[in-house]
Coordinates of C-alpha atoms in Angstrom, one line a residue:
M1 CA 28.6 -40.0 -24.0
T2 CA 25.5 -38.1 -23.3
D3 CA 21.9 -38.2 -24.9
Q4 CA 22.9 -33.9 -25.8
Q5 CA 26.3 -32.7 -27.2
M6 CA 26.6 -28.7 -28.0
L7 CA 28.1 -28.6 -31.9
T8 CA 31.4 -26.9 -31.7
E9 CA 32.7 -27.4 -35.0
I10 CA 30.2 -28.0 -37.7
S11 CA 32.2 -30.0 -40.7
G12 CA 32.8 -32.9 -42.7
S13 CA 33.1 -35.1 -40.6
T14 CA 31.0 -34.0 -37.5
L15 CA 27.7 -34.3 -39.6
A16 CA 29.3 -37.7 -40.7
K17 CA 28.7 -38.9 -37.9
A18 CA 24.9 -39.0 -38.3
F19 CA 25.0 -42.4 -39.9
S20 CA 26.8 -45.1 -38.6
S21 CA 29.7 -46.2 -40.7
K22 CA 29.0 -48.3 -42.8
H23 CA 28.4 -45.4 -44.4
G24 CA 31.8 -44.6 -44.5
P25 CA 32.6 -42.2 -47.5
A26 CA 29.3 -41.4 -48.7
A27 CA 28.9 -40.2 -45.3
L28 CA 32.0 -37.9 -45.4
I29 CA 30.6 -36.6 -49.1
A30 CA 27.3 -36.0 -48.1
G31 CA 29.0 -34.4 -44.7
D32 CA 31.4 -31.7 -47.5
A33 CA 29.3 -31.4 -48.9
V34 CA 26.3 -29.7 -46.4
A35 CA 28.6 -28.4 -44.4
R36 CA 29.7 -25.7 -47.7
Q37 CA 26.7 -25.1 -47.5
L38 CA 25.4 -24.5 -43.9
A39 CA 25.6 -20.8 -42.0
P40 CA 29.4 -19.8 -40.1
R41 CA 27.4 -19.1 -37.0
Q42 CA 25.1 -22.2 -35.2
L43 CA 24.1 -23.0 -32.3
G44 CA 22.3 -26.4 -32.7
K45 CA 23.1 -29.0 -30.7
Q46 CA 22.8 -32.8 -31.4
F47 CA 21.4 -36.3 -30.0
V48 CA 22.5 -39.4 -29.7
V49 CA 20.1 -42.4 -31.4
Q50 CA 21.0 -45.8 -32.0
A51 CA 20.6 -46.6 -35.9
E52 CA 21.9 -49.3 -37.7
G53 CA 23.0 -51.4 -34.5
Q54 CA 25.5 -48.3 -33.9
S55 CA 25.5 -44.0 -31.7
V56 CA 24.9 -41.9 -34.7
L57 CA 24.7 -38.1 -33.5
I58 CA 22.3 -36.1 -35.5
P59 CA 22.1 -32.4 -35.7
Q60 CA 19.2 -30.6 -33.6
R61 CA 18.9 -28.2 -36.4
L62 CA 21.4 -26.4 -38.9
N63 CA 21.3 -23.5 -40.2
F64 CA 21.4 -23.2 -44.3
A65 CA 23.1 -20.1 -45.3
S66 CA 22.3 -22.1 -49.0
D67 CA 20.5 -24.4 -50.9
D68 CA 22.8 -25.2 -53.2
L69 CA 23.5 -28.7 -52.7
Q70 CA 26.6 -29.7 -54.7
L71 CA 25.1 -33.1 -55.4
T72 CA 22.9 -35.3 -57.2
E73 CA 20.4 -37.4 -57.4
S74 CA 23.2 -40.6 -59.2
D75 CA 25.5 -39.8 -56.5
D76 CA 24.9 -42.1 -53.0
A77 CA 25.6 -39.7 -50.7
W78 CA 22.7 -38.0 -52.3
Q79 CA 20.2 -39.6 -49.4
L80 CA 22.6 -39.0 -47.1
A81 CA 22.5 -35.0 -47.2
R82 CA 19.1 -35.3 -47.8
A83 CA 18.2 -36.8 -44.9
L84 CA 21.1 -34.7 -42.8
Q85 CA 19.0 -31.1 -44.5
T86 CA 15.6 -32.8 -42.9
R87 CA 17.7 -30.3 -40.2
S88 CA 16.9 -27.5 -41.9
N89 CA 16.5 -24.5 -40.0
D90 CA 13.5 -23.7 -42.4
G91 CA 10.4 -26.2 -42.6
F92 CA 10.4 -25.7 -46.1
Q93 CA 13.8 -27.0 -46.9
R94 CA 12.9 -30.3 -44.0
Q95 CA 9.8 -30.9 -46.3
R96 CA 11.4 -31.1 -49.9
A97 CA 14.6 -32.8 -47.7
A98 CA 11.8 -35.2 -45.9
R99 CA 10.6 -36.0 -49.3
D100 CA 12.7 -37.5 -50.4
L101 CA 13.6 -39.5 -47.6
L102 CA 9.9 -41.1 -47.8
A103 CA 10.5 -41.4 -51.3
D104 CA 12.2 -44.6 -50.1
L105 CA 13.1 -44.8 -47.0
Q106 CA 15.9 -46.8 -45.4
P107 CA 16.9 -47.8 -42.0
W108 CA 19.9 -45.5 -41.4
A109 CA 17.3 -42.7 -42.1
A110 CA 14.7 -43.8 -39.2
P111 CA 15.8 -41.3 -37.2
F112 CA 15.4 -38.1 -39.1
V113 CA 12.3 -39.4 -39.6
V114 CA 10.4 -40.0 -36.1
S115 CA 13.0 -36.3 -35.4
L116 CA 10.2 -34.6 -37.8
I117 CA 7.3 -36.8 -35.9
G118 CA 8.2 -34.5 -32.9
E119 CA 7.9 -31.5 -34.9
Y120 CA 5.1 -28.5 -34.9
I121 CA 4.7 -28.2 -38.1
V122 CA 1.6 -30.2 -39.8
E123 CA 2.2 -30.5 -43.2
I124 CA 4.9 -32.8 -42.8
L125 CA 3.7 -34.7 -40.2
D126 CA 0.6 -34.8 -43.2
D127 CA 3.7 -36.5 -45.9
V128 CA 5.0 -39.0 -42.9
A129 CA 1.8 -40.2 -42.5
T130 CA 0.7 -40.3 -46.3
A131 CA 3.8 -42.2 -47.4
L132 CA 4.4 -44.8 -44.7
T133 CA 4.2 -48.5 -45.8
P134 CA 3.7 -51.8 -44.4
E135 CA 7.9 -51.7 -44.9
S136 CA 8.2 -47.9 -44.1
T137 CA 6.2 -48.5 -41.0
H138 CA 8.6 -51.6 -39.5
T139 CA 11.3 -49.9 -40.5
L140 CA 10.1 -47.0 -38.3
G141 CA 8.6 -49.3 -35.9
T142 CA 12.0 -51.1 -35.2
F143 CA 13.9 -47.7 -35.0
I144 CA 11.5 -46.7 -32.1
S145 CA 12.2 -50.1 -30.5
H146 CA 15.3 -49.6 -30.2
N147 CA 16.0 -46.3 -29.0
K148 CA 12.5 -46.0 -26.0
A149 CA 14.0 -43.2 -24.3
Y150 CA 14.1 -41.0 -27.6
W151 CA 10.8 -42.3 -28.5
N152 CA 9.1 -41.0 -24.9
T153 CA 10.5 -38.1 -26.1
T154 CA 8.8 -37.1 -29.9
K155 CA 5.7 -38.1 -28.1
R156 CA 5.8 -35.8 -25.1
R157 CA 6.6 -32.9 -28.3
V158 CA 3.5 -34.4 -30.1
M159 CA 1.5 -33.2 -27.3
S160 CA 2.5 -30.6 -26.6
Y161 CA 2.4 -29.0 -29.7
W162 CA -0.9 -29.7 -30.6
N163 CA -1.3 -28.2 -27.0
E164 CA 0.0 -24.7 -27.8
Y165 CA -0.6 -25.4 -32.1
Y166 CA -3.9 -27.1 -32.3
R167 CA -5.8 -27.7 -29.5
Y168 CA -7.9 -24.8 -30.0
Q169 CA -8.7 -25.7 -33.3
S170 CA -9.7 -28.8 -32.3
A171 CA -11.9 -27.2 -29.8
Q172 CA -13.7 -25.2 -32.0
M173 CA -14.4 -28.3 -34.2
G174 CA -15.9 -30.4 -31.4
G175 CA -13.7 -31.0 -28.4
A176 CA -12.2 -34.1 -27.2
N177 CA -13.4 -36.5 -29.8
R178 CA -11.6 -33.9 -32.7
R179 CA -8.3 -34.8 -30.4
N180 CA -7.8 -38.3 -31.6
Q181 CA -7.8 -37.0 -35.3
Y182 CA -4.2 -35.0 -34.9
V183 CA -2.2 -36.7 -37.6
G184 CA 0.5 -36.8 -34.7
F185 CA -1.9 -39.1 -32.3
K186 CA -2.3 -41.1 -35.4
L187 CA 0.9 -41.7 -36.5
I188 CA 2.2 -43.0 -32.7
A189 CA -0.4 -44.7 -32.7
E190 CA 0.5 -47.4 -36.1
L191 CA 4.2 -46.8 -35.3
E192 CA 3.6 -47.7 -31.4
T193 CA 1.5 -50.9 -33.2
A194 CA 4.8 -51.8 -35.2
A195 CA 6.9 -51.4 -32.6
F196 CA 5.1 -53.0 -30.0
K197 CA 3.4 -54.8 -30.6
R198 CA 0.4 -53.1 -29.0
T199 CA -3.4 -52.4 -30.5
Q200 CA -5.0 -50.2 -27.6
S201 CA -4.6 -47.3 -27.4
P202 CA -0.6 -45.8 -27.3
T203 CA 0.1 -44.3 -22.7
W204 CA 1.3 -41.2 -22.3

């Protein structure tokens, strides 16, 4: 299995692979519900991480044609479907779905949240930082400790997006002294402490 795989078919069973086998039927129901929302054309990839002791395949990005998720919050599969919707090509949809995951963060949802930390929408990073509790920080830290290579990739993305979108703004507000005020770097420091029991600044 490679670190990334091309998505050649978007079906419910394909999307269900984003969750460990313990979620069984609920994962398939969620996958089917989300697959019905997707546009015919998909140019995404999957990335492989470890969650709940198994390799799972998370969609890199999904192109949605509809917002009509035919599940309700009372359905066991609803939260799993919301996790898949965090991979939407629409940033607002990613943010809404992420807020639902963060309200009661479960171990299976950790890769979806960590993936969002490595993206450029600072408002989502603010949501993650605001929602962190000791329990959710531990959940994310546990995932990170079992996926060190993916975490290092995430950290590089945070740095890259800060350089691209926020470095100039930071310079206007006080230069290098403002760098560590960026929410992405704050999240990295807090989660590395949880994952690796580090108290010093993270290395890059």
